[in-house]
């Protein structure tokens, strides 16, 4: 549909995520988030299996009450994740002159402006107005930063 909004839906017994992105000229995107295997860019299986296509169509019908229409393209997305699937934003535990930013986990782009603001504040003032404890080395790896 031409008026399909940005949608993110959690569903199922195991928290799973399905999302859509509006039509910007070539069609809209629908996908499952965090559904792949741990792999590398050199070893990823980029095959689109029929079961995956069928699953996406079922999700679309379930949440949008209709068929998705003609599939124009299918791709395997590859992105980095921390184990918790959260960002990592903290100074290196052994060198407080190194700020590590890993706004990844498949949803970092939409936060790029605030991540930029946070990184500038951390580098210029050594602090942020935001509580970043959720994104710390200590939270991710039980390592205290200096």
XYZ file of N, CA and C in Angstrom:
438
model
N 0.817 -1.206 0.000
C 0.000 0.000 0.000
C 0.854 1.260 0.000
N 0.397 2.269 -0.714
C 1.160 3.514 -0.793
C 1.204 4.263 0.526
N 0.236 4.045 1.407
C 0.190 4.772 2.677
C 0.644 3.926 3.864
N 1.432 2.890 3.604
C 1.941 2.036 4.679
C 2.880 2.847 5.570
N 2.633 2.905 6.880
C 3.505 3.673 7.779
C 4.743 2.872 8.192
N 5.629 3.526 8.931
C 6.704 2.800 9.603
C 6.042 2.038 10.739
N 6.288 0.739 10.797
C 5.658 -0.109 11.804
C 6.712 -1.040 12.376
N 6.658 -1.256 13.675
C 7.497 -2.256 14.328
C 6.598 -3.005 15.300
N 6.495 -4.319 15.113
C 5.566 -5.122 15.899
C 6.316 -6.263 16.569
N 6.172 -6.382 17.881
C 6.685 -7.553 18.587
C 5.561 -8.574 18.647
N 5.900 -9.838 18.428
C 4.872 -10.876 18.402
C 5.471 -12.205 18.831
N 4.608 -13.147 19.134
C 5.028 -14.513 19.423
C 5.449 -14.744 20.857
N 5.572 -16.030 21.204
C 6.004 -16.425 22.545
C 7.438 -15.993 22.806
N 8.300 -16.203 21.829
C 9.662 -15.688 21.914
C 9.568 -14.315 21.273
N 9.982 -13.286 21.984
C 9.803 -11.937 21.458
C 10.499 -11.840 20.105
N 9.697 -11.652 19.090
C 10.199 -11.511 17.730
C 9.724 -10.157 17.210
N 10.369 -9.660 16.175
C 10.033 -8.343 15.667
C 9.874 -8.377 14.155
N 8.814 -7.760 13.703
C 8.492 -7.607 12.292
C 8.370 -6.108 12.056
N 8.906 -5.598 10.946
C 8.805 -4.161 10.708
C 8.540 -3.859 9.243
N 8.070 -2.636 9.006
C 7.844 -2.162 7.643
C 8.376 -0.741 7.517
N 8.751 -0.394 6.298
C 9.223 0.948 5.967
C 8.398 1.405 4.765
N 7.925 2.671 4.758
C 7.025 3.140 3.707
C 7.619 3.091 2.297
N 6.732 3.272 1.343
C 7.093 3.327 -0.067
C 7.736 4.681 -0.369
N 9.002 4.663 -0.758
C 9.692 5.884 -1.160
C 9.981 5.856 -2.659
N 9.118 5.198 -3.411
C 9.257 5.230 -4.854
C 9.336 3.883 -5.537
N 9.936 2.911 -4.904
C 10.097 1.607 -5.538
C 9.265 0.522 -4.862
N 8.631 0.831 -3.794
C 7.867 -0.148 -3.034
C 8.216 -0.040 -1.563
N 7.477 -0.724 -0.736
C 7.739 -0.681 0.700
C 8.556 -1.899 1.111
N 9.140 -1.809 2.292
C 9.965 -2.903 2.817
C 9.250 -3.522 4.006
N 9.220 -4.849 4.044
C 8.774 -5.563 5.236
C 9.826 -6.620 5.554
N 10.076 -6.825 6.833
C 11.147 -7.751 7.211
C 10.981 -8.197 8.650
N 11.709 -9.256 8.989
C 11.835 -9.697 10.378
C 13.177 -9.176 10.885
N 13.198 -8.827 12.151
C 14.389 -8.251 12.773
C 15.035 -9.296 13.677
N 16.355 -9.454 13.595
C 17.106 -10.401 14.435
C 16.660 -11.841 14.230
N 16.546 -12.261 13.011
C 16.073 -13.620 12.747
C 17.151 -14.520 12.161
N 18.339 -14.029 12.005
C 19.350 -14.834 11.332
C 20.282 -15.550 12.273
N 21.231 -16.220 11.664
C 22.255 -16.952 12.404
C 23.476 -16.062 12.593
N 24.270 -16.363 13.601
C 25.537 -15.668 13.780
C 26.455 -16.109 12.651
N 27.026 -15.131 11.949
C 27.846 -15.434 10.778
C 28.829 -14.298 10.536
N 29.474 -14.321 9.405
C 30.376 -13.245 8.996
C 30.032 -12.849 7.567
N 30.560 -11.717 7.127
C 30.295 -11.253 5.763
C 30.795 -12.252 4.731
N 31.870 -12.956 5.047
C 32.427 -13.931 4.102
C 31.638 -15.233 4.058
N 30.931 -15.553 5.128
C 30.283 -16.860 5.229
C 28.757 -16.822 5.215
N 28.154 -15.640 5.168
C 26.697 -15.539 5.253
C 26.021 -16.263 4.081
N 24.955 -16.976 4.390
C 24.131 -17.629 3.369
C 23.108 -16.601 2.901
N 23.247 -16.118 1.690
C 22.358 -15.071 1.173
C 21.169 -15.639 0.388
N 20.930 -16.929 0.548
C 19.791 -17.559 -0.113
C 18.495 -17.116 0.558
N 17.519 -16.735 -0.240
C 16.187 -16.426 0.278
C 15.351 -17.687 0.085
N 15.026 -18.341 1.173
C 14.279 -19.594 1.108
C 12.781 -19.312 1.013
N 12.063 -20.193 0.345
C 10.623 -20.019 0.154
C 9.897 -19.914 1.492
N 10.335 -20.666 2.500
C 9.700 -20.596 3.820
C 9.786 -19.178 4.381
N 10.922 -18.512 4.173
C 11.067 -17.136 4.655
C 10.084 -16.209 3.939
N 9.960 -16.369 2.637
C 8.999 -15.560 1.881
C 7.573 -15.813 2.371
N 7.251 -17.085 2.584
C 5.913 -17.441 3.069
C 5.655 -16.855 4.456
N 6.669 -16.901 5.333
C 6.525 -16.352 6.689
C 6.254 -14.851 6.649
N 6.975 -14.133 5.803
C 6.775 -12.685 5.681
C 5.370 -12.392 5.162
N 4.926 -13.152 4.173
C 3.576 -12.940 3.637
C 2.519 -13.186 4.713
N 2.708 -14.230 5.520
C 1.762 -14.511 6.613
C 1.742 -13.368 7.627
N 2.928 -12.847 7.963
C 2.995 -11.726 8.902
C 2.282 -10.510 8.334
N 2.517 -10.241 7.051
C 1.860 -9.089 6.433
C 0.343 -9.246 6.480
N -0.142 -10.406 6.104
C -1.593 -10.646 6.125
C -2.151 -10.512 7.540
N -1.398 -11.007 8.524
C -1.858 -10.956 9.916
C -1.963 -9.522 10.430
N -0.955 -8.702 10.148
C -0.916 -7.364 10.733
C -1.519 -6.279 9.846
N -1.663 -6.538 8.548
C -2.183 -5.513 7.644
C -3.453 -5.947 6.916
N -3.980 -7.109 7.256
C -5.264 -7.585 6.725
C -5.329 -7.610 5.200
N -4.297 -8.077 4.570
C -4.334 -8.203 3.121
C -3.025 -8.722 2.580
N -3.003 -9.100 1.311
C -1.759 -9.592 0.720
C -0.788 -8.440 0.476
N 0.511 -8.697 0.531
C 1.494 -7.633 0.361
C 1.635 -7.140 -1.071
N 1.130 -7.878 -2.047
C 1.319 -7.486 -3.438
C 2.539 -8.172 -4.017
N 2.958 -7.720 -5.174
C 4.082 -8.331 -5.879
C 5.402 -8.045 -5.155
N 6.194 -9.085 -4.946
C 7.516 -8.923 -4.332
C 8.482 -8.451 -5.413
N 9.105 -7.297 -5.201
C 10.033 -6.735 -6.175
C 11.455 -7.213 -5.964
N 11.801 -7.494 -4.712
C 13.177 -7.873 -4.405
C 13.211 -8.506 -3.022
N 14.190 -9.338 -2.791
C 14.427 -9.929 -1.471
C 15.922 -9.938 -1.228
N 16.324 -9.570 -0.027
C 17.744 -9.537 0.319
C 17.935 -9.987 1.756
N 19.117 -10.493 2.026
C 19.532 -10.819 3.387
C 20.311 -9.620 3.915
N 19.879 -9.066 5.031
C 20.596 -7.957 5.663
C 21.589 -8.526 6.668
N 22.722 -7.911 6.744
C 23.770 -8.341 7.666
C 24.187 -7.131 8.484
N 24.103 -7.252 9.799
C 24.541 -6.161 10.650
C 25.089 -6.701 11.957
N 25.809 -5.835 12.643
C 26.460 -6.235 13.885
C 25.476 -6.173 15.049
N 25.761 -6.957 16.054
C 24.969 -6.976 17.280
C 25.885 -7.167 18.477
N 25.509 -6.567 19.578
C 26.094 -6.965 20.846
C 25.267 -8.157 21.324
N 25.738 -8.862 22.335
C 24.977 -10.016 22.828
C 23.593 -9.626 23.316
N 23.480 -8.443 23.905
C 22.185 -7.989 24.424
C 21.330 -7.324 23.347
N 21.901 -7.126 22.172
C 21.246 -6.427 21.062
C 21.022 -4.946 21.369
N 21.781 -4.407 22.313
C 21.746 -2.986 22.647
C 23.016 -2.315 22.148
N 23.012 -0.987 22.163
C 24.193 -0.231 21.779
C 25.280 -0.373 22.838
N 26.500 -0.107 22.435
C 27.630 0.034 23.355
C 28.144 1.455 23.173
N 28.088 2.247 24.241
C 28.554 3.630 24.223
C 29.317 3.849 25.514
N 30.647 3.832 25.424
C 31.446 3.965 26.645
C 32.900 4.209 26.264
N 33.637 4.749 27.212
C 35.076 4.876 27.018
C 35.722 3.506 27.175
N 36.792 3.291 26.458
C 37.521 2.022 26.523
C 37.929 1.767 27.972
N 37.774 0.534 28.465
C 38.075 0.257 29.875
C 39.526 0.502 30.270
N 40.446 0.454 29.309
C 41.865 0.648 29.626
C 42.428 1.966 29.119
N 41.597 2.774 28.432
C 42.109 4.020 27.877
C 40.964 5.024 27.783
N 40.935 5.966 28.719
C 39.829 6.923 28.737
C 39.938 7.991 27.654
N 40.934 7.881 26.778
C 41.024 8.752 25.609
C 40.346 8.134 24.390
N 39.810 6.917 24.540
C 39.171 6.219 23.422
C 37.694 6.000 23.752
N 36.836 6.622 22.959
C 35.394 6.436 23.104
C 34.949 5.398 22.081
N 34.262 4.370 22.545
C 33.773 3.320 21.653
C 32.266 3.479 21.498
N 31.855 3.595 20.251
C 30.440 3.727 19.913
C 30.070 2.570 19.009
N 29.149 1.778 19.434
C 28.651 0.690 18.601
C 27.129 0.777 18.566
N 26.629 1.802 17.862
C 25.179 1.941 17.754
C 24.664 1.023 16.650
N 24.669 -0.237 16.959
C 24.404 -1.243 15.934
C 23.080 -1.942 16.193
N 23.094 -3.222 16.110
C 21.946 -4.071 16.415
C 20.767 -3.845 15.480
N 21.068 -3.347 14.286
C 20.035 -3.208 13.287
C 19.131 -2.005 13.449
N 19.344 -1.198 14.469
C 18.484 -0.033 14.647
C 19.262 1.225 14.997
N 20.543 1.245 14.732
C 21.364 2.394 15.087
C 21.166 3.614 14.215
N 20.869 3.411 12.930
C 20.787 4.543 12.010
C 19.773 5.582 12.459
N 18.625 5.134 12.919
C 17.583 6.095 13.294
C 17.955 6.912 14.532
N 18.987 6.471 15.247
C 19.445 7.206 16.424
C 20.737 7.976 16.154
N 21.149 8.063 14.894
C 22.465 8.629 14.585
C 22.620 10.067 15.065
N 21.577 10.884 14.990
C 21.729 12.278 15.419
C 21.961 12.375 16.927
N 21.222 11.614 17.716
C 21.417 11.672 19.167
C 22.726 10.989 19.573
N 23.129 9.936 18.860
C 24.423 9.297 19.143
C 25.552 10.291 18.858
N 25.406 11.066 17.786
C 26.396 12.106 17.480
C 26.462 13.154 18.576
N 25.297 13.584 19.061
C 25.237 14.560 20.153
C 25.879 13.992 21.420
N 25.550 12.754 21.744
C 26.118 12.102 22.928
C 27.631 11.999 22.807
N 28.120 11.569 21.653
C 29.570 11.399 21.491
C 30.284 12.741 21.579
N 29.706 13.796 20.996
C 30.327 15.123 21.091
C 30.396 15.574 22.549
N 29.303 15.394 23.294
C 29.297 15.779 24.711
C 30.317 14.975 25.515
N 30.396 13.682 25.264
C 31.356 12.849 25.996
C 32.790 13.264 25.691
N 33.078 13.558 24.434
C 34.444 13.925 24.056
C 34.811 15.337 24.495
N 33.853 16.255 24.472
C 34.142 17.638 24.844
C 34.011 17.890 26.342
N 33.027 17.265 26.992
C 32.730 17.551 28.398
C 32.930 16.363 29.324
N 33.195 15.190 28.748
C 33.340 13.945 29.502
C 32.059 13.577 30.259
N 30.909 14.028 29.742
C 29.623 13.691 30.345
C 28.523 13.855 29.305
N 27.360 13.301 29.626
C 26.190 13.427 28.764
C 24.986 13.711 29.636
N 24.021 14.418 29.093
C 22.784 14.665 29.841
C 21.931 13.405 29.936
N 22.274 12.375 29.163
C 21.523 11.122 29.151
C 22.167 10.093 30.073
N 21.359 9.254 30.674
C 21.863 8.137 31.470
C 22.317 7.051 30.500
N 23.613 6.823 30.424
C 24.174 5.869 29.469
C 24.556 4.544 30.117
N 24.171 4.324 31.363
C 24.574 3.102 32.065
C 24.097 1.841 31.342
N 22.981 1.928 30.656
C 22.446 0.774 29.919
C 23.360 0.370 28.753
N 24.194 1.302 28.304
C 25.048 1.072 27.134
C 26.525 0.932 27.505
N 26.817 0.675 28.765
C 28.195 0.677 29.266
C 28.902 -0.667 29.083
N 30.237 -0.612 29.155
C 31.029 -1.848 29.162
C 30.627 -2.722 30.337
N 30.399 -2.090 31.485
C 30.035 -2.853 32.685
C 28.759 -3.661 32.444
N 27.771 -3.046 31.824
C 26.511 -3.744 31.560
C 26.706 -4.875 30.552
N 27.479 -4.617 29.508
C 27.656 -5.608 28.442
C 28.611 -6.738 28.812
N 29.709 -6.379 29.492
C 30.782 -7.354 29.702
C 31.211 -7.496 31.153
N 30.509 -6.822 32.079
C 30.890 -6.816 33.484
C 32.320 -6.304 33.662
N 32.649 -5.268 32.868
C 33.970 -4.629 32.907
C 33.742 -3.168 33.272
N 34.453 -2.664 34.245
C 34.351 -1.263 34.614
C 35.268 -0.427 33.746
N 34.706 0.629 33.161
C 35.524 1.568 32.394
C 36.277 2.458 33.367
N 37.386 3.025 32.897
C 38.185 3.901 33.760
C 37.522 5.230 33.938
